[in-house]
PDB file of C-alpha atoms in Angstrom:
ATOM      1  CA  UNK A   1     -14.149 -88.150  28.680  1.00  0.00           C
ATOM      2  CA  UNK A   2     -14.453 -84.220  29.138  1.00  0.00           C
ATOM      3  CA  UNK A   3     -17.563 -82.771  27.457  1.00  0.00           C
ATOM      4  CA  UNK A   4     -17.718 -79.221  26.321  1.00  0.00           C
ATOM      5  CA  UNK A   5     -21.091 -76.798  28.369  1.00  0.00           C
ATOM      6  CA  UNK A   6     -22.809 -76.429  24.872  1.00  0.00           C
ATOM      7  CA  UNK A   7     -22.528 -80.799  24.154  1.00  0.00           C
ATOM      8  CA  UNK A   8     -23.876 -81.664  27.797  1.00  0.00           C
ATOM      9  CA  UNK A   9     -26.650 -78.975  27.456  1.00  0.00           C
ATOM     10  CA  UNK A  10     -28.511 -80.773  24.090  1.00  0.00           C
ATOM     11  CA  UNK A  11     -28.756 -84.207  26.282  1.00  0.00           C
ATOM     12  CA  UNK A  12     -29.491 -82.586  29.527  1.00  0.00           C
ATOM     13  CA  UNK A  13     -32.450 -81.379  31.423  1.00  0.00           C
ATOM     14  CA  UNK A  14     -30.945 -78.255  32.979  1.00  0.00           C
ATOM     15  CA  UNK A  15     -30.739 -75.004  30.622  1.00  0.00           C
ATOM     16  CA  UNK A  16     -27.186 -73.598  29.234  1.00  0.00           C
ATOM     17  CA  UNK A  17     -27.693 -70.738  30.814  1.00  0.00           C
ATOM     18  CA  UNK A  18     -27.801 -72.789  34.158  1.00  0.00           C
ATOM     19  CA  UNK A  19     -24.626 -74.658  33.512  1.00  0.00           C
ATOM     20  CA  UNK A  20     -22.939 -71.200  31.867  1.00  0.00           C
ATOM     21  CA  UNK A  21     -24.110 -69.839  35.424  1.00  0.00           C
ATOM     22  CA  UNK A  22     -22.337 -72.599  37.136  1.00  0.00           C
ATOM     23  CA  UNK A  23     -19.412 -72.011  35.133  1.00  0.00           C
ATOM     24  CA  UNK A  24     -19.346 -68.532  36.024  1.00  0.00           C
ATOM     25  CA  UNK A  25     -19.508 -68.871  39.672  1.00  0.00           C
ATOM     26  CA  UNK A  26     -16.491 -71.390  39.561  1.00  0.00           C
ATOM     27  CA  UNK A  27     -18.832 -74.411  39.948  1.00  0.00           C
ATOM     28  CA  UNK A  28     -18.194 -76.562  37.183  1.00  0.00           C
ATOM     29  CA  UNK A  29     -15.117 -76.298  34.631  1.00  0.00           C
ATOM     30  CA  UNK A  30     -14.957 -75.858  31.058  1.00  0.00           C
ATOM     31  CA  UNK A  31     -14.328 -78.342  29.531  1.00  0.00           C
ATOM     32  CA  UNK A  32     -16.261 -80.420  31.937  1.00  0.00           C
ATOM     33  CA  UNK A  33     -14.166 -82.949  33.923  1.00  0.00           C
ATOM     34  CA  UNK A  34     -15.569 -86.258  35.336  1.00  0.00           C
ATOM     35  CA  UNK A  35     -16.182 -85.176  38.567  1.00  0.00           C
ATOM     36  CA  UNK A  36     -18.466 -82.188  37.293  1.00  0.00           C
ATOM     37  CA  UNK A  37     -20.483 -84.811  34.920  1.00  0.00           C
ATOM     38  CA  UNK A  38     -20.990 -86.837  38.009  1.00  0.00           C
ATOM     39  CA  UNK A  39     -22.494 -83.763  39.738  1.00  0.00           C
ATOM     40  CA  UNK A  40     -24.330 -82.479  37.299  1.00  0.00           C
ATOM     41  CA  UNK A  41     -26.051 -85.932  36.512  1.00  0.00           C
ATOM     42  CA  UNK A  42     -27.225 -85.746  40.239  1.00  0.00           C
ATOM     43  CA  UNK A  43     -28.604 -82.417  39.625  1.00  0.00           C
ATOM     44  CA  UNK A  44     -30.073 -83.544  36.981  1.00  0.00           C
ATOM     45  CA  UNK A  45     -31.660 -86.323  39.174  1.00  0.00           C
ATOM     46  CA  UNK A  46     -33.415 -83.600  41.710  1.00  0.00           C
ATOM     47  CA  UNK A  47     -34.223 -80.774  39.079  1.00  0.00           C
ATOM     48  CA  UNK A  48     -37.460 -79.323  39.317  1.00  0.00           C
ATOM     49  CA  UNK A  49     -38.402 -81.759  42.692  1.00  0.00           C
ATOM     50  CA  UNK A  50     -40.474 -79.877  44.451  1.00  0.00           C
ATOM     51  CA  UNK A  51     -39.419 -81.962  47.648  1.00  0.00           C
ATOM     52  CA  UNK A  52     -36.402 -79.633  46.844  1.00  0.00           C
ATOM     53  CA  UNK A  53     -37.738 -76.857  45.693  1.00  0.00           C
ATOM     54  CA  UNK A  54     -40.338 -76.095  48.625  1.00  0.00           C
ATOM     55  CA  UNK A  55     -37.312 -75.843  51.067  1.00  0.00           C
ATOM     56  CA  UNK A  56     -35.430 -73.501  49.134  1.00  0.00           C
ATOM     57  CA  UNK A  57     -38.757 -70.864  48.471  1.00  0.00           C
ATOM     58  CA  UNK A  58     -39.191 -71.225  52.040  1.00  0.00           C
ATOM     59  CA  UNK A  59     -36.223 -69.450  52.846  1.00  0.00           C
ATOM     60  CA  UNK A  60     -37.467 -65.999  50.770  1.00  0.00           C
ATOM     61  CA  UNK A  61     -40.314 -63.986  51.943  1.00  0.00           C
ATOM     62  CA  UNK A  62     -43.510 -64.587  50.361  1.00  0.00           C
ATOM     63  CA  UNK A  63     -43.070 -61.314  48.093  1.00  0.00           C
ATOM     64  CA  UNK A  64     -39.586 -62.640  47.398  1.00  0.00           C
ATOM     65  CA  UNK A  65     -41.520 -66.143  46.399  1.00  0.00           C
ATOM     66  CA  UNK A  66     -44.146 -64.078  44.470  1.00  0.00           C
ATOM     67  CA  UNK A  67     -42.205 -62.153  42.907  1.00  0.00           C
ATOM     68  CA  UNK A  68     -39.819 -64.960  41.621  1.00  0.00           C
ATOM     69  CA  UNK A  69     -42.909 -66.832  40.593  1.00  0.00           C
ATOM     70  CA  UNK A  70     -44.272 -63.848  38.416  1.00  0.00           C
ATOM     71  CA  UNK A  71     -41.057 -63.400  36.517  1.00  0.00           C
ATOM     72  CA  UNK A  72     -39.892 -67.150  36.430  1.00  0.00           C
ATOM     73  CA  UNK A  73     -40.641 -67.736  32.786  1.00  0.00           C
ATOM     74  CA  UNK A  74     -38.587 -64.725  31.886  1.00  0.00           C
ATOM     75  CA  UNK A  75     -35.159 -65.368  30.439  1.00  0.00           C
ATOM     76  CA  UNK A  76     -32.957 -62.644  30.250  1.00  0.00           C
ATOM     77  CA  UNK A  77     -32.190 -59.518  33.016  1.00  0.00           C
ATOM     78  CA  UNK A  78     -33.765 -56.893  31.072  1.00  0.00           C
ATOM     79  CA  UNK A  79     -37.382 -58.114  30.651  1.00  0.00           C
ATOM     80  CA  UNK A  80     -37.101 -58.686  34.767  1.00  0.00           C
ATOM     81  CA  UNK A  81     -36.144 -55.418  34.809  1.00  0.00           C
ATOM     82  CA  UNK A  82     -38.435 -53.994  32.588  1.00  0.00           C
ATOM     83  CA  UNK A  83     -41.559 -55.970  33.921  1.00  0.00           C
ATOM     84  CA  UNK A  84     -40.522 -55.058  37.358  1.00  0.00           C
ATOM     85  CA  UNK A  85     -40.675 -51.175  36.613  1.00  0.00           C
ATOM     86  CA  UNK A  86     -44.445 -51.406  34.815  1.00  0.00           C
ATOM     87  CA  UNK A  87     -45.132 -53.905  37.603  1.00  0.00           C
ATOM     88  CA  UNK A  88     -44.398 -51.484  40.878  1.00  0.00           C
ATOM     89  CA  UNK A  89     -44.833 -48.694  39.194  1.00  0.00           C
ATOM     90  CA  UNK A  90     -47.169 -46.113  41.829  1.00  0.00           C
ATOM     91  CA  UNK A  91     -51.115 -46.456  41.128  1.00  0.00           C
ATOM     92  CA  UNK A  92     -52.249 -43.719  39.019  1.00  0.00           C
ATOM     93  CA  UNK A  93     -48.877 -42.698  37.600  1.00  0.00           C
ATOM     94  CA  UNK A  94     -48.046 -43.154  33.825  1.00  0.00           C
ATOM     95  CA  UNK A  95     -44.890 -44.772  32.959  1.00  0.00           C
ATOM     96  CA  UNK A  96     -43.669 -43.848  29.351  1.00  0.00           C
ATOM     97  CA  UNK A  97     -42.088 -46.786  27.311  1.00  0.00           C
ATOM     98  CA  UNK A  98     -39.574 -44.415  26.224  1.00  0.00           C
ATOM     99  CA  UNK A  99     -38.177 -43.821  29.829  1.00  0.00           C
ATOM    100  CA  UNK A 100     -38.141 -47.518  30.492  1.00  0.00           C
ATOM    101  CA  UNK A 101     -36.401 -48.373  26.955  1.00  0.00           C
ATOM    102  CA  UNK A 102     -33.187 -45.705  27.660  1.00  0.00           C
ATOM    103  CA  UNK A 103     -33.124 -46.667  31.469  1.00  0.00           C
ATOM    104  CA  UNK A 104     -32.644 -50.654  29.677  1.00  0.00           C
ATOM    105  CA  UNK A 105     -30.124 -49.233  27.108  1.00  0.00           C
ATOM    106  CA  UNK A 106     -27.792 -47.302  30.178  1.00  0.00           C
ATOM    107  CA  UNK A 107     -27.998 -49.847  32.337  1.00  0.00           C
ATOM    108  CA  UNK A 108     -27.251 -53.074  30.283  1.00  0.00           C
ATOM    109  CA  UNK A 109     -25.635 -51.448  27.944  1.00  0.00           C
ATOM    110  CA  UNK A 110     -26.947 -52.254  24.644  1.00  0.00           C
ATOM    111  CA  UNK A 111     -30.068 -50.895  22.131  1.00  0.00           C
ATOM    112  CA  UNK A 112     -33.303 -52.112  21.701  1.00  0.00           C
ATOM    113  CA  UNK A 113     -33.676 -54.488  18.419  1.00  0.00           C
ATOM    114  CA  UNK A 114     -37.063 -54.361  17.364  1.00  0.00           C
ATOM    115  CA  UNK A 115     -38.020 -57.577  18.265  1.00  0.00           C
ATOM    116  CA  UNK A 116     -37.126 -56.473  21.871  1.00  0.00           C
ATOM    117  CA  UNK A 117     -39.306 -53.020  21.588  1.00  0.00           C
ATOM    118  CA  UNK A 118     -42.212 -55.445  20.812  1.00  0.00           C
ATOM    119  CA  UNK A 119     -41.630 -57.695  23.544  1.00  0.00           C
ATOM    120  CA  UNK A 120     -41.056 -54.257  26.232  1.00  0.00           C
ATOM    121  CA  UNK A 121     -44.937 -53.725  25.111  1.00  0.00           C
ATOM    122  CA  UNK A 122     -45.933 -57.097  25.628  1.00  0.00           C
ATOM    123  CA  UNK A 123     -44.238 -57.080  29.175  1.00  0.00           C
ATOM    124  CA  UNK A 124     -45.650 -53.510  29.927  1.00  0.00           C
ATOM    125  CA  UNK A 125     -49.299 -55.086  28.869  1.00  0.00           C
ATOM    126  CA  UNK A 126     -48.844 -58.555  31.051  1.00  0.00           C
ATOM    127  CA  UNK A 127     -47.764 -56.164  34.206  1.00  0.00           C
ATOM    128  CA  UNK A 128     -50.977 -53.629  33.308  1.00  0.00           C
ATOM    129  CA  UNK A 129     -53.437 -56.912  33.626  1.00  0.00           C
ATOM    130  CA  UNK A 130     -51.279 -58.211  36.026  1.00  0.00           C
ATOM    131  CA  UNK A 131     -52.317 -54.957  38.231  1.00  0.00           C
ATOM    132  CA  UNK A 132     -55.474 -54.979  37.005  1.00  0.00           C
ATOM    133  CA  UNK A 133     -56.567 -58.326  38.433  1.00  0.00           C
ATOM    134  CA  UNK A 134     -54.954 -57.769  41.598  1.00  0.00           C
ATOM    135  CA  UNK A 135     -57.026 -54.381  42.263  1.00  0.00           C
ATOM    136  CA  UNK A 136     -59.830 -56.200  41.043  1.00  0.00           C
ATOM    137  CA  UNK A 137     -59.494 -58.900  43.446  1.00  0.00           C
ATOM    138  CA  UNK A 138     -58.583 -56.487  46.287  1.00  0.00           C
ATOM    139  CA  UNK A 139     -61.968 -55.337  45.807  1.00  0.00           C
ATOM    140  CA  UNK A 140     -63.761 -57.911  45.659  1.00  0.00           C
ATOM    141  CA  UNK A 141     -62.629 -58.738  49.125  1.00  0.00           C
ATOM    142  CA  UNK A 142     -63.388 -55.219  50.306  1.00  0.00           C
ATOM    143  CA  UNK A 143     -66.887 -55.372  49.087  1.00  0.00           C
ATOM    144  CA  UNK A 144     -67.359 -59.380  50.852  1.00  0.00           C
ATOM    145  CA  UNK A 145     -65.541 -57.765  54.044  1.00  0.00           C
ATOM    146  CA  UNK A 146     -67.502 -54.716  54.582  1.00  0.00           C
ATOM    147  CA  UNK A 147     -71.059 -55.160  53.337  1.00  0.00           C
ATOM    148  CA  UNK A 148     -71.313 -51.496  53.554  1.00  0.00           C
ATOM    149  CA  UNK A 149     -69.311 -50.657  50.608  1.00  0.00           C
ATOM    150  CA  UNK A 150     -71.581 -52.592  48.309  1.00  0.00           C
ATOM    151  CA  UNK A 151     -73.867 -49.348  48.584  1.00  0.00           C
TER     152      UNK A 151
END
């Protein structure tokens, strides 16, 4: 019995846009055949193991692991992208949301619904804090390393 991508995705534990992914990359089949449920059910199995997961992270560098970590509850390419840019951006410069927003528009290709301008502030003010804690913590360490620059 071949199930369709959408039908296997409301009774399994890995997202769509995993199994569209797998699709993509010539994976898995559309319709999906036997052999690809019986695959998928083992992935299904291991998902989210972190037996299997450590492994895999190991492989990346830890700003590679970080920065995967940071951005791991963001869905789609554009809110890494944007997050990313307000996240690296150099200390002391000022990034304007307006830049950001048309650099999103070329690149992917599509405009800004307003939904999506509020969320570009919300990801501009989780990188800000995001930055802000790390500095903060950077000097608290200064100030326990070198007792001198308590004074």
């Amino acid at each position: 019995m071949s199930l369709s991508i959408n039908e296997f995705a409301v009774e399994s534990i890995i997202p769509k846009r995993v199994l569209r992914y797998l699709h993509r990359e010539g994976i898995v089949s559309e319709p999906l055949g036997h052999e690809d449920q019986v695959g998928l059910r083992f992935l299904e199995k291991v998902w989210g193991v972190k037996e299997v997961l450590r492994p895999q992270l190991s492989k990346l560098s830890m700003p590679a692991r970080i920065s995967l970590v940071r951005t791991a509850d963001l869905a789609s390419k554009w809110e890494r992208y944007a997050y990313s840019r307000f996240r690296n951006q150099p200390q002391g410069t000022k990034l304007l949301m307006k830049i950001v927003r048309e650099e999103i528009e070329v690149t992917f290709g599509f405009r800004l619904s307003k939904q999506q301008k509020n969320r570009l502030y919300t990801l501009r003010n989780r990188a800000q804090v995001a930055r802000s804690r790390e500095k903060n913590r950077a000097e608290k360490n200064l100030k326990t390393l070198l007792p001198c620059a308590n004074k």
